[in-house]
Short mmCIF file of C-alpha atoms in Angstrom, two decimals:
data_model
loop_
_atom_site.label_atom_id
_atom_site.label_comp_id
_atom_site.label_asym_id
_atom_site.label_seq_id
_atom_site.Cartn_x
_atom_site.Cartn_y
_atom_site.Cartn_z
CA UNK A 490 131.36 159.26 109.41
CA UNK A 491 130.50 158.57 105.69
CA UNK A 492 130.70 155.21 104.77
CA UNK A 493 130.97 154.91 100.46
CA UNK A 494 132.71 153.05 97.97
CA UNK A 495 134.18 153.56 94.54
CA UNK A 496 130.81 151.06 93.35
CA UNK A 497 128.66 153.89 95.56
CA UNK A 498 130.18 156.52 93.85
CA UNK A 499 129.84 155.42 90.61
CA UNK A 500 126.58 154.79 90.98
CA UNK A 501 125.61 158.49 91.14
CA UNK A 502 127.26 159.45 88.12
CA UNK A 503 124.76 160.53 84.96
CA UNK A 504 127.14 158.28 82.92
CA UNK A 505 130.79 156.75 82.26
CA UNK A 506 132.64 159.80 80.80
CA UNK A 507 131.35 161.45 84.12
CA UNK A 508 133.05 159.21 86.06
CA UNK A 509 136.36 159.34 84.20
CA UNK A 510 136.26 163.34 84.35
CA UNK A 511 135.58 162.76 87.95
CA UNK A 512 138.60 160.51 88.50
CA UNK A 513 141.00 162.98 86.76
CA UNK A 514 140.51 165.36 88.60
CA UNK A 515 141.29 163.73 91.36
CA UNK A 516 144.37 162.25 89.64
CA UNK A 517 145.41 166.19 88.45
CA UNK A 518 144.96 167.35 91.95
CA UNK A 519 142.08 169.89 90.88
CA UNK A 520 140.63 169.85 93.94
CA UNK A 521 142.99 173.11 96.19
CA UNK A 522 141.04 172.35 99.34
CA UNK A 523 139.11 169.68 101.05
CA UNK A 524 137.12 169.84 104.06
CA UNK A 525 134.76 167.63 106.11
CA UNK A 526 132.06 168.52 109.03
CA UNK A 527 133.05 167.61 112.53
CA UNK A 528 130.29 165.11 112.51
CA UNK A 529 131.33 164.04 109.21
CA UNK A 530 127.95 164.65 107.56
CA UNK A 531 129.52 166.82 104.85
CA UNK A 532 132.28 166.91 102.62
CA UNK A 533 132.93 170.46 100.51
CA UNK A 534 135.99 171.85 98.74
CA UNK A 535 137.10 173.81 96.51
CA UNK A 536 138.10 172.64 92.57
CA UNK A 537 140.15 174.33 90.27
CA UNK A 538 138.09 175.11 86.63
CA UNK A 539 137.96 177.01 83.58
CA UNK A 540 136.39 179.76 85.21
CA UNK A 541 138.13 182.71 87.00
CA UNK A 542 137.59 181.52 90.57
CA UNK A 543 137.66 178.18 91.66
CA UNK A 544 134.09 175.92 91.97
CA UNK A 545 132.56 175.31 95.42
CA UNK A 546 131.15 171.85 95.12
CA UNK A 547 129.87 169.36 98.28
CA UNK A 548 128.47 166.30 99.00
CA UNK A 549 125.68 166.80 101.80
CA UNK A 550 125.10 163.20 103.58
CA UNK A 551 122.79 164.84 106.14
CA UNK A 552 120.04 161.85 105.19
CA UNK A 553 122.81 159.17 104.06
CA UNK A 554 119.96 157.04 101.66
CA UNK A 555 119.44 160.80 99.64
CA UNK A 556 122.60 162.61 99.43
CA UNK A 557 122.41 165.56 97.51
CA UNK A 558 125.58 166.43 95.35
CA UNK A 559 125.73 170.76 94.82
CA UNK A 560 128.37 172.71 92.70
CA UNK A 561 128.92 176.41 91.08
CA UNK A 562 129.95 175.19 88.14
CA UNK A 563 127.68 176.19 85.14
CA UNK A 564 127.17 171.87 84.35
CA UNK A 565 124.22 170.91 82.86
CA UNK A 566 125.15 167.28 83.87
CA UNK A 567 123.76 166.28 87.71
CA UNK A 568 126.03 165.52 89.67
CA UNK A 569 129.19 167.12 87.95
CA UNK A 570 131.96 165.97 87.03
CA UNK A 571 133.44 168.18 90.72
CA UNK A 572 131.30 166.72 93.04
CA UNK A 573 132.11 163.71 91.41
CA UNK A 574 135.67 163.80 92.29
CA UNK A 575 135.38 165.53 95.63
CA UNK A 576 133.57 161.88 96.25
CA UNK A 577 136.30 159.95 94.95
CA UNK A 578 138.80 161.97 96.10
CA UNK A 579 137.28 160.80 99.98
CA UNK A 580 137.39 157.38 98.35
CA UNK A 581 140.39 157.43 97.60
CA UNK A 582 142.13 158.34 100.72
CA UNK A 583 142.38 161.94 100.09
CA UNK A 584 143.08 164.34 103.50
CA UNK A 585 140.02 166.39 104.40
CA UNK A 586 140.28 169.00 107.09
CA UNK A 587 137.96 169.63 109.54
CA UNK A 588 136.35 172.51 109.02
CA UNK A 589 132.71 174.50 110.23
CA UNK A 590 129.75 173.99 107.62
CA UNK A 591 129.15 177.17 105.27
CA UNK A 592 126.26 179.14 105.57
CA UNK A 593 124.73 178.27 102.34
CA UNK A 594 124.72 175.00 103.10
CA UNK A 595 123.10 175.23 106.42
CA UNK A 596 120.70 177.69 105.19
CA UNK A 597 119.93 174.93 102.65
CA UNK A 598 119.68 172.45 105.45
CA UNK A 599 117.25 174.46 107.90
CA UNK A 600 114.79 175.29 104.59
CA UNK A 601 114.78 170.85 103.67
CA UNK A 602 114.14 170.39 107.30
CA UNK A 603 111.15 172.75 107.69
CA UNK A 604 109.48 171.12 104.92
CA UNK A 605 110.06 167.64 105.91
CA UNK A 606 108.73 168.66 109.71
CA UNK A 607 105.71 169.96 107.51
CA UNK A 608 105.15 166.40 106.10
CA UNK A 609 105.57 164.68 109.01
CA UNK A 610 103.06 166.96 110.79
CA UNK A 611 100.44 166.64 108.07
CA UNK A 612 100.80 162.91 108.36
CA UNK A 613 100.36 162.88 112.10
CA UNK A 614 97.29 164.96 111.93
CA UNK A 615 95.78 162.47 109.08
CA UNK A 616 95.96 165.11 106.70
CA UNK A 617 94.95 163.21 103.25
CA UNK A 618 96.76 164.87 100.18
CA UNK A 619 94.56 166.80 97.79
CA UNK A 620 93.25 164.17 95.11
CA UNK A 621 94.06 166.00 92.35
CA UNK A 622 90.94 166.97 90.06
CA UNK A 623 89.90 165.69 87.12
CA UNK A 624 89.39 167.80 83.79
CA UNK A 625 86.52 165.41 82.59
CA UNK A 626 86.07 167.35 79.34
CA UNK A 627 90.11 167.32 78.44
CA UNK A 628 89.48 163.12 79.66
CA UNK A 629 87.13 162.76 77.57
CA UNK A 630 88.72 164.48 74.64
CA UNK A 631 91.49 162.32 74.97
CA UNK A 632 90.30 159.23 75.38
CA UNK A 633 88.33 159.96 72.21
CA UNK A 634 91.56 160.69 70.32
CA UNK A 635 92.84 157.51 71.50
CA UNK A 636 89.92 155.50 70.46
CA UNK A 637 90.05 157.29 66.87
CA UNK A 638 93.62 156.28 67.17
CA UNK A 639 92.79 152.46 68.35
CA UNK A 640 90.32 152.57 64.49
CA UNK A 641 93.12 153.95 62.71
CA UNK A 642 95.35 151.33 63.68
CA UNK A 643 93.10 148.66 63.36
CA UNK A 644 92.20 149.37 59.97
CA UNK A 645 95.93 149.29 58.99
CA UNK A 646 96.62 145.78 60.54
CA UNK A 647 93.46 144.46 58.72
CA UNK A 648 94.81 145.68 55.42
CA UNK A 649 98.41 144.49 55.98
CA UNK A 650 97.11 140.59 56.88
CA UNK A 651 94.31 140.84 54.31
CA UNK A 652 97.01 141.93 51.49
CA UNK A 653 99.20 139.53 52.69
CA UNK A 654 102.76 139.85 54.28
CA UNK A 655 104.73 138.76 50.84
CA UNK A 656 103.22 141.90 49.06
CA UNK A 657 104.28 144.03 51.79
CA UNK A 658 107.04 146.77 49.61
CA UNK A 659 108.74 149.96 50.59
CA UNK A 660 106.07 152.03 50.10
CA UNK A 661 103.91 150.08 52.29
CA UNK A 662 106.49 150.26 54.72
CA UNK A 663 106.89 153.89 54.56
CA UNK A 664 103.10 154.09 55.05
CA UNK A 665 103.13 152.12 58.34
CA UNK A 666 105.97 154.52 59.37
CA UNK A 667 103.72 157.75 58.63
CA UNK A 668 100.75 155.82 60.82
CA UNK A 669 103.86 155.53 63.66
CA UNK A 670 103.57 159.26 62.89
CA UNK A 671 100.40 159.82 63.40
CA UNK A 672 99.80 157.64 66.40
CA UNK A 673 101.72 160.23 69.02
CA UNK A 674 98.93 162.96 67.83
CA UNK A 675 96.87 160.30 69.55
CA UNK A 676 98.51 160.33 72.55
CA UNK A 677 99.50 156.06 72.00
CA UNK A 678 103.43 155.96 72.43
CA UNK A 679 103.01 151.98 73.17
CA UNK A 680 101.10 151.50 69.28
CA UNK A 681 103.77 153.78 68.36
CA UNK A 682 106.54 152.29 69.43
CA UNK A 683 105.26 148.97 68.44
CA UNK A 684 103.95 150.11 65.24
CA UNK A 685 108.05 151.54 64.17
CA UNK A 686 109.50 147.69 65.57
CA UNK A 687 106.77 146.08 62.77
CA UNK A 688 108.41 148.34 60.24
CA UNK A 689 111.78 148.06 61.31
CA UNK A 690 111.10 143.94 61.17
CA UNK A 691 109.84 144.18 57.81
CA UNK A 692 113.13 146.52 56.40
CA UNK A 693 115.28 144.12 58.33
CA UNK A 694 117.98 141.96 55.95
CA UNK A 695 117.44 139.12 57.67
CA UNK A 696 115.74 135.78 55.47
CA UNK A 697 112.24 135.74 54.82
CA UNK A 698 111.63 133.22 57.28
CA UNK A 699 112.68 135.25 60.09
CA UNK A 700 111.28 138.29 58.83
CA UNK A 701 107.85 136.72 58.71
CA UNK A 702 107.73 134.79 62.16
CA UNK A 703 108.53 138.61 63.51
CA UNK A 704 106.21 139.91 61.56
CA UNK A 705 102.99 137.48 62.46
CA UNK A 706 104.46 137.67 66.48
CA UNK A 707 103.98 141.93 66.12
CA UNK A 708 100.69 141.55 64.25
CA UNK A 709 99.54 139.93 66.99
CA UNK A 710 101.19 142.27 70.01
CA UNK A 711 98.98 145.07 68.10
CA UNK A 712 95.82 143.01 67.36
CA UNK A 713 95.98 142.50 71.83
CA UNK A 714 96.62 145.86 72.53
CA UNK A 715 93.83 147.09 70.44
CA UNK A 716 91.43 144.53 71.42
CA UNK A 717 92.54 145.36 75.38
CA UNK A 718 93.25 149.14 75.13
CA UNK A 719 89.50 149.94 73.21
CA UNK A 720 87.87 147.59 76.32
CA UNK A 721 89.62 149.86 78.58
CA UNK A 722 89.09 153.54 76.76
CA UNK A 723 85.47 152.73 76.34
CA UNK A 724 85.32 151.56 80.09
CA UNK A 725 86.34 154.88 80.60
CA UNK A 726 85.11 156.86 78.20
CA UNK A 727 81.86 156.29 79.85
CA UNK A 728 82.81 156.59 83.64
CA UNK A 729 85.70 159.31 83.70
CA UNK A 730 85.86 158.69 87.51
CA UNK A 731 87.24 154.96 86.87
CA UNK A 732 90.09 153.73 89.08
CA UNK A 733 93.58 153.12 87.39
CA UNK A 734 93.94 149.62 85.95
CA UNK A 735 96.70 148.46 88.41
CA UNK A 736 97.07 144.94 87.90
CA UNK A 737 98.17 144.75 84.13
CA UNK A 738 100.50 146.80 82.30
CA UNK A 739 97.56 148.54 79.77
CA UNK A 740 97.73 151.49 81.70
CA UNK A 741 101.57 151.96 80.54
CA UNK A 742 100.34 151.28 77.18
CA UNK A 743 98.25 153.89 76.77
CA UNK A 744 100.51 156.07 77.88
CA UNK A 745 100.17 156.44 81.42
CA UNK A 746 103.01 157.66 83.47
CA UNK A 747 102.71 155.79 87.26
CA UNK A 748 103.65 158.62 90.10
CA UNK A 749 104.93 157.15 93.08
CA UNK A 750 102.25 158.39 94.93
CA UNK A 751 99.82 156.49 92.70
CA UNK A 752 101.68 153.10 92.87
CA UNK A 753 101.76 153.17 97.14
CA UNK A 754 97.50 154.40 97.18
CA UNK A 755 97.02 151.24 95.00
CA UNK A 756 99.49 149.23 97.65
CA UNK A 757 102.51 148.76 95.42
CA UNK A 758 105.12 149.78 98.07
CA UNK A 759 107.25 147.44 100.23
CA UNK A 760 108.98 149.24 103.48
CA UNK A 761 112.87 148.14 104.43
CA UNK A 762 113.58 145.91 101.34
CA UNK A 763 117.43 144.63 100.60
CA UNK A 764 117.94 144.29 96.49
CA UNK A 765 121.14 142.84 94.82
CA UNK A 766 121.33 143.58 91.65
CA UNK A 767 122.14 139.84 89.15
CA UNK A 768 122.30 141.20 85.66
CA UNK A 769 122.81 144.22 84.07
CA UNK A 770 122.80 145.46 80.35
CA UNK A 771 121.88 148.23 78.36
CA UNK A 772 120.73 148.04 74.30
CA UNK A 773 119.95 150.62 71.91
CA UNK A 774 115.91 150.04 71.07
CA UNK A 775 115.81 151.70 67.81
CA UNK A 776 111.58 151.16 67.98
CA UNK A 777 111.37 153.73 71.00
CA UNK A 778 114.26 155.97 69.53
CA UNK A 779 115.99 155.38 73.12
CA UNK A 780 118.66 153.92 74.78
CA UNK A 781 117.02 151.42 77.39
CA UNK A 782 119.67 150.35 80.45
CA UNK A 783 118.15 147.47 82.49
CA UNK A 784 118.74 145.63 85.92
CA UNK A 785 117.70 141.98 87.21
CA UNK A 786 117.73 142.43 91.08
CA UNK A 787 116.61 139.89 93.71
CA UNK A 788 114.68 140.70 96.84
CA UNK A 789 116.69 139.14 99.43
CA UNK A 790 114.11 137.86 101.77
CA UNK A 791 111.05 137.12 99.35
CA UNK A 792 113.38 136.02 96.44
CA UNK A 793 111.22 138.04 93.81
CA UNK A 794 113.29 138.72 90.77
CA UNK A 795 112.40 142.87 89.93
CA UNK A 796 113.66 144.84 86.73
CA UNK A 797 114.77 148.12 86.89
CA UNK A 798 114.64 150.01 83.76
CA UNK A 799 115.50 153.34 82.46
CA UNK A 800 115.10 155.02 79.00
CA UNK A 801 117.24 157.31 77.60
CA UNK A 802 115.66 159.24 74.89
CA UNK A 803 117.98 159.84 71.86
CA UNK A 804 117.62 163.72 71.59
CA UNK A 805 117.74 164.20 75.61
CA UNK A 806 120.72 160.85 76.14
CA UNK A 807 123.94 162.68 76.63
CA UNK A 808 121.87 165.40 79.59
CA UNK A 809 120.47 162.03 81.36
CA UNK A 810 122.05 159.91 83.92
CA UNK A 811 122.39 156.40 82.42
CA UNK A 812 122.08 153.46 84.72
CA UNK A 813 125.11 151.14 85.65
CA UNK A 814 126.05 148.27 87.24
CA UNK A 815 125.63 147.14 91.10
CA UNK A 816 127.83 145.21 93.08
CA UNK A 817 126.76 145.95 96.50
CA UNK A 818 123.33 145.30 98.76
CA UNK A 819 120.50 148.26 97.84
CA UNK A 820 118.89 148.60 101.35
CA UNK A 821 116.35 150.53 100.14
CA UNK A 822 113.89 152.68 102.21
CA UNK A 823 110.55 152.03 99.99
CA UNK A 824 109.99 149.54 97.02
CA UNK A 825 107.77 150.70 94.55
CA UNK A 826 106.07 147.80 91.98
CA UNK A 827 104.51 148.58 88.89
CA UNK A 828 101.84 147.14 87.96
CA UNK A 829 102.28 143.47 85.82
CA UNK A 830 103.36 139.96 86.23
CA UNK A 831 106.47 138.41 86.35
CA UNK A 832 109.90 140.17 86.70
CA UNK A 833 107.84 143.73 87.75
CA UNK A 834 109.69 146.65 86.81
CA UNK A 835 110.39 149.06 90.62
CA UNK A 836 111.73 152.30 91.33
CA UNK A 837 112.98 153.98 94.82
CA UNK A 838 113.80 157.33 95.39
CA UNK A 839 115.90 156.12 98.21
CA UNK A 840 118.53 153.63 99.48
CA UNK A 841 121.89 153.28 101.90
CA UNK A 842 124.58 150.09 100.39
CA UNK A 843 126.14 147.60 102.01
CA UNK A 844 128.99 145.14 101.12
CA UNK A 845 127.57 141.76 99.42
CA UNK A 846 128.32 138.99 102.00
CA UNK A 847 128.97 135.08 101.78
CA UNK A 848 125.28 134.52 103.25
CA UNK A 849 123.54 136.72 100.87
CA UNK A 850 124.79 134.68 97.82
CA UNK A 851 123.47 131.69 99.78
CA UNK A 852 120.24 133.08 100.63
CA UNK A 853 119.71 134.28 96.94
CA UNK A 854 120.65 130.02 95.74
CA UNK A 855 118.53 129.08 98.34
CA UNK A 856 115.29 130.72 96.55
CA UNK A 857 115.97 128.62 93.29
CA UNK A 858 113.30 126.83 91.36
CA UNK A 859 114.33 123.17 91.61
CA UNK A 860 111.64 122.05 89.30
CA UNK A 861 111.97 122.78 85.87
CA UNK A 862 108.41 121.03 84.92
CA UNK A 863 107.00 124.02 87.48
CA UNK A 864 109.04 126.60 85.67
CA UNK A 865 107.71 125.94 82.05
CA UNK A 866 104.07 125.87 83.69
CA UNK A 867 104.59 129.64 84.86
CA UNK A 868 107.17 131.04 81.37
CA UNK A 869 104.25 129.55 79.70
CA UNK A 870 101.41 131.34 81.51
CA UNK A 871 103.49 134.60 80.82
CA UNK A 872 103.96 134.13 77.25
CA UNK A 873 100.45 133.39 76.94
CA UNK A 874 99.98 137.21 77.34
CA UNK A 875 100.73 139.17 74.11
CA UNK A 876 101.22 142.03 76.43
CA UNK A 877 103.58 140.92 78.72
CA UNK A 878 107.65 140.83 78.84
CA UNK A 879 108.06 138.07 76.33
CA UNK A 880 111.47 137.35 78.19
CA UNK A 881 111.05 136.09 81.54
CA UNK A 882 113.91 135.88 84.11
CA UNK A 883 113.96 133.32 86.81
CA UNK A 884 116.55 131.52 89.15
CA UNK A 885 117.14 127.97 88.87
CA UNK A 886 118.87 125.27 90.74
CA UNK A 887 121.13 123.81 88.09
CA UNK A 888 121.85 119.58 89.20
CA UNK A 889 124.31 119.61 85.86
CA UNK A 890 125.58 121.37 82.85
CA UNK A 891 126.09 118.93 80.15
CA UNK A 892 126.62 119.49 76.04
CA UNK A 893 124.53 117.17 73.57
CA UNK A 894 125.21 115.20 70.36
CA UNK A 895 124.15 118.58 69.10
CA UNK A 896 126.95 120.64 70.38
CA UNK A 897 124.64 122.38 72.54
CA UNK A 898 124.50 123.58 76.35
CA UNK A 899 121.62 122.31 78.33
CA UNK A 900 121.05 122.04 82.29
CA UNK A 901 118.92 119.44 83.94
CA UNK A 902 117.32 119.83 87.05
CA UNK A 903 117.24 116.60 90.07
CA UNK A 904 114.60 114.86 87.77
CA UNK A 905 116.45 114.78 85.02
CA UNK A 906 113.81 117.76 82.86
CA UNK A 907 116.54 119.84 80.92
CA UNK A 908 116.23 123.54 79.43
CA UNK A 909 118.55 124.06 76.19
CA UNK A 910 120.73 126.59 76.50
CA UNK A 911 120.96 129.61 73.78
CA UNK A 912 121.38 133.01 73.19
CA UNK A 913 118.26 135.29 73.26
CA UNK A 914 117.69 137.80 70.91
CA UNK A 915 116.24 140.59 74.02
CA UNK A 916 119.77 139.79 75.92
CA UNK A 917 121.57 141.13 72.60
CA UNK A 918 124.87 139.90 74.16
CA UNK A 919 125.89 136.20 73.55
CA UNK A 920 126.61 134.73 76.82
CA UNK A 921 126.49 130.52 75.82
CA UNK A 922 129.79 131.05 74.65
CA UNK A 923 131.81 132.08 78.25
CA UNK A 924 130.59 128.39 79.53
CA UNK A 925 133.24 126.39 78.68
CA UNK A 926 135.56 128.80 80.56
CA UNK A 927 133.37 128.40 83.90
CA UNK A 928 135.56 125.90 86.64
CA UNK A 929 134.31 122.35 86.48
CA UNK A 930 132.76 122.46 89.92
CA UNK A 931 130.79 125.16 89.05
CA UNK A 932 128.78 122.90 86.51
CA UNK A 933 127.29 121.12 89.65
CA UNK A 934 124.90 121.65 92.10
CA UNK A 935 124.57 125.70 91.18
CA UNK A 936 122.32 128.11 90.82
CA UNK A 937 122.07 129.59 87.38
CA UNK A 938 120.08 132.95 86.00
CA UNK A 939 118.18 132.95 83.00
CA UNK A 940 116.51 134.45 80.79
CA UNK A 941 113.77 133.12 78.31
CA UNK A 942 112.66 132.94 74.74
CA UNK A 943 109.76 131.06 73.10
CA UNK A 944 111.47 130.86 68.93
CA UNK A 945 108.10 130.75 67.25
CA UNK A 946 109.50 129.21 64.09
CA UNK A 947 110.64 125.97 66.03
CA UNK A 948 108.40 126.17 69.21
CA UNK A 949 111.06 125.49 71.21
CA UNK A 950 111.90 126.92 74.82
CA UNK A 951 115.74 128.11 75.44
CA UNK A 952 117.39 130.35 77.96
CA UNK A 953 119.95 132.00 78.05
CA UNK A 954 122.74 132.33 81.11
CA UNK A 955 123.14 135.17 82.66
CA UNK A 956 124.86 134.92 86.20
CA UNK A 957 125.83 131.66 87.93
CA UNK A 958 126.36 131.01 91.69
CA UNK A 959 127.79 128.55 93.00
CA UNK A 960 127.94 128.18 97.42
CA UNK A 961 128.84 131.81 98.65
CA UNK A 962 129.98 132.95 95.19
CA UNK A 963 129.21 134.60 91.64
CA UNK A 964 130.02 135.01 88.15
CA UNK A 965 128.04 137.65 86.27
CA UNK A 966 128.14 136.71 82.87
CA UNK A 967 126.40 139.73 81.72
CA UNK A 968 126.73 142.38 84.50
#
C-alpha cells in the first residue's frame, strides 16, 4: 500500500503553478477513471485533456524511494500537471479500483529490472566501472585558456585598485561587464559570476559607504580565487593525471561539475541517513542570472547542518523543477557531500518520508552549541576563507532572548556571551521582526537557528533567526 502525503506530493512537483494545475484537476473531476494494482504498487488512470482522447498517466511506486511519474500528454514539464493530480487525487481520498497492471507498464518494469540485475551482478563479480579517459591534449588546452583567463582577470583587478575605487564610472563598469563576457570563453563561470556581482555592487544606489565595503570584500573574493585557482591550473597543467581537489570548493570554481560517482570514489557518501529540512528560501541572484532555491537540513543522528541548493537558470527557469519546502523526515538511501567546510552542500537521488515526531525535534535541540565563545572560534575560522560560504548556519542553545538599551534582539548563552540579533543581507527576508510575536516561554531555554554575517564596515558579528524550537516543537521563521 502507498503511503504519501499532500507535503510528499508536493514535493515532486517542478514548481507551484504545477501543483495548483494538479489540484484542479482533481477539484474538476478530470480524472474519468482511477485504478490501483492489487499489491498497491501502482496507481494509473485516465484524465480528461485538450486532446481528442483522454491522457494515460501513472504513478509507478515499484521502488517507493524513486517513483517514477509517466503520462501521454505532450508536457514539457516532469511530472505533469496529470500525474500530479492522479497523486493528489489518492491523497485526497479519491476511490481507485482495483484493476490488472497494463502492459506498457510492465514491459517498462521487466526492461528497469534487467538492468538493475545487471548492476548488481557487475558489483558482485568486482567489476570496477570504466575510468573514463582522459583527452590530455583538450586538458591541456583548457587549462591553458583558464590560466590566460586567471592573467586577464588579474590584470583588471590591479587596474581597478591601482586607479582607485572613487574613479570607478560607467564606462569602467561596462568594461568589467565585457571582461564577465569574456571570462565564459575561458571556461571560469565562478570569476564570472563573481566578476557581474562586483559590477552590479558598483551600479548599486546604495551610499558610498556601502558600495565601497562591497566593493573591497569582492576585490578580495577575486584576488583568492586567482591566487588559489592559478596554484591549482598550474598543478595541473603539468600533471594532467592529478586527482580532483576534494577537500575545498576550487574545483567548483573552476567550473567543475561533481558526478555522483566522483563524490562516493573520493568517500563523500553516507548510507541510511534521516534529514529534516530547518529553513528554506529561495532568492533571485542576479550575478549568476539564476534563480537559486536553498535548504538548511539537519542530519538526525550526527547533527551536521547540510545545504541543499538548486539553480534555476533564467532562460531554462519555467522547464525546471524548483525546490520547495519540507516538512517531513528525508530517509534517504545515500548522502552525497560536496566537497567544503561548514554547512556542505548534498544531493540524493533517492529517499522514502516519514512524519516528523516529538523525539526528532528533541534530538535535533539536543545537538545545540551551548557555547557561544566555541561558536565564534569556528564562524571565524570560516570567514577567514575568502572562498567559503560567507554565511554560516549553526544551531544554538538559546538560555534567553532579551532586547537592549539599543532596541535590539540579542540571545545569551548559560555564560552569559550574547550574539546580536539582525537581519542578514544572504537571508534577503527580514526575520528579527516576527520575535516579538514568539510565546514568552519560547524565549527560554530553546534552541534557535541562525545564520551569520561578519558587516565589514562595523566588524561586528550578528545572526539572524531562522527557526526556533522549543521541547518537541517548531516555528520556522523562514521555511
Amino acid at each position: 500500500m502507498i503511503e504519501i502525503t499532500e507535503s510528499y506530493v508536493d514535493s515532486l512537483a517542478p514548481n507551484a503553478s504545477a501543483i495548483k494545475n494538479g489540484q484542479g484537476l482533481v477539484k474538476k473531476r478530470s480524472f474519468v477513471q482511477l485504478n490501483r494494482s492489487e499489491d498497491g504498487s501502482l496507481l494509473f488512470g485516465e484524465c480528461s485533456g485538450s486532446g481528442k482522447s483522454n491522457y494515460q498517466c501513472s504513478a509507478d511506486f515499484i521502488q517507493p524511494e524513486k517513483p517514477i511519474l509517466r503520462c501521454s500528454c505532450p508536457s514539457r514539464q516532469l511530472p505533469c500537471k496529470h500525474a500530479l493530480g492522479l497523486l493528489y487525487a489518492y491523497v485526497g481520498g479519491g476511490e481507485f479500483a482495483t484493476a490488472p497492471v497494463p502492459e506498457d507498464i510492465l514491459s517498462k518494469r521487466e526492461k528497469a529490472e534487467k538492468r538493475e540485475e545487471k548492476k548488481q551482478q557487475q558489483a558482485a563479480d568486482g567489476a570496477e566501472p570504466k575510468p573514463k579517459k582522459v583527452n590530455k591534449s583538450a586538458l591541456k588546452k583548457k587549462v591553458q585558456a583558464q590560466l590566460d583567463g586567471l592573467e586577464t582577470l588579474e590584470k583588471l583587478v590591479l587596474s581597478l585598485v591601482r586607479g582607485g575605487i572613487g574613479t570607478i564610472d560607467t564606462k569602467t563598469i561596462k568594461m568589467i561587464q565585457d571582461h564577465a563576457k569574456q571570462l565564459g570563453n575561458h571556461y571560469l563561470p565562478g570569476a564570472q559570476n563573481e566578476l557581474r556581482r562586483l559590477a552590479l555592487y558598483l551600479s548599486s544606489d546604495e551610499d558610498r559607504e556601502t558600495i565601497y565595503t562591497n566593493v573591497m570584500e569582492q576585490l578580495t573574493v577575486l584576488h583568492a580565487f586567482i591566487k588559489k585557482g592559478r596554484g591549482h591550473l598550474t598543478a595541473k597543467l603539468d600533471d594532467p593525471e592529478l586527482a580532483l581537489d576534494h577537500e575545498t570548493t576550487v574545483e567548483e570554481w573552476l567550473g567543475h561539475a561533481w558526478q555522483l560517482n566522483e563524490l562516493k570514489e573520493y568517500g563523500l557518501m553516507s548510507e541510511n541517513v534521516e534529514l529534516i529540512q530547518l529553513s528554506f528560501l529561495s532568492y533571485d541572484d542576479q550575478a549568476r542570472q539564476e534563480y537559486v532555491d536553498q535548504g538548511y537540513w539537519m542530519e538526525r543522528e550526527t547533527g551536521d547542518i547540510h545545504r541543499t541548493v538548486q539553480y534555476r537558470p533564467y532562460k531554462a527557469a519555467k522547464q525546471m523543477r524548483a525546490d520547495d519546502s519540507f516538512f517531513e523526515v528525508a530517509q534517504v538511501k545515500s548522502l552525497y557531500r560536496y566537497p567544503g567546510e561548514m554547512n556542505r552542500r548534498v544531493r540524493w537521488d533517492e529517499l522514502i518520508t516519514r512524519v516528523v515526531e516529538a523525539e526528532d525535534v528533541e534530538c535535533m535541540s539536543a545537538h545545540a552549541q551551548r557555547s557561544y565563545a566555541d561558536v565564534f572560534k569556528k564562524v571565524k575560522n570560516q570567514l577567514k576563507n575568502p572562498l567559503g560560504d560567507k554565511n554560516p548556519v549553526m544551531l544554538l542553545h538559546v538560555s534567553d532572548i532579551k532586547q537592549t538599551d539599543q532596541n535590539e534582539y540579542v540571545v545569551l548563552d548559560e555564560a552569559g556571551q550574547q550574539i546580536v540579533l539582525d537581519d542578514v543581507c544572504a537571508s534577503h527576508h527580514s526575520t528579527v521582526s516576527l520575535l516579538p510575536l514568539l510565546p514568552v516561554d519560547w524565549t527560554k531555554d530553546a534552541a534557535m537557528l541562525v545564520m551569520f554575517e561578519h558587516r565589514l564596515a562595523s566588524g561586528r558579528l550578528l545572526a539572524q533567526p531562522l527557526t526556533i524550537m522549543k521541547d518537541a516543537e517548531m516555528i520556522r521563521l523562514m521555511y
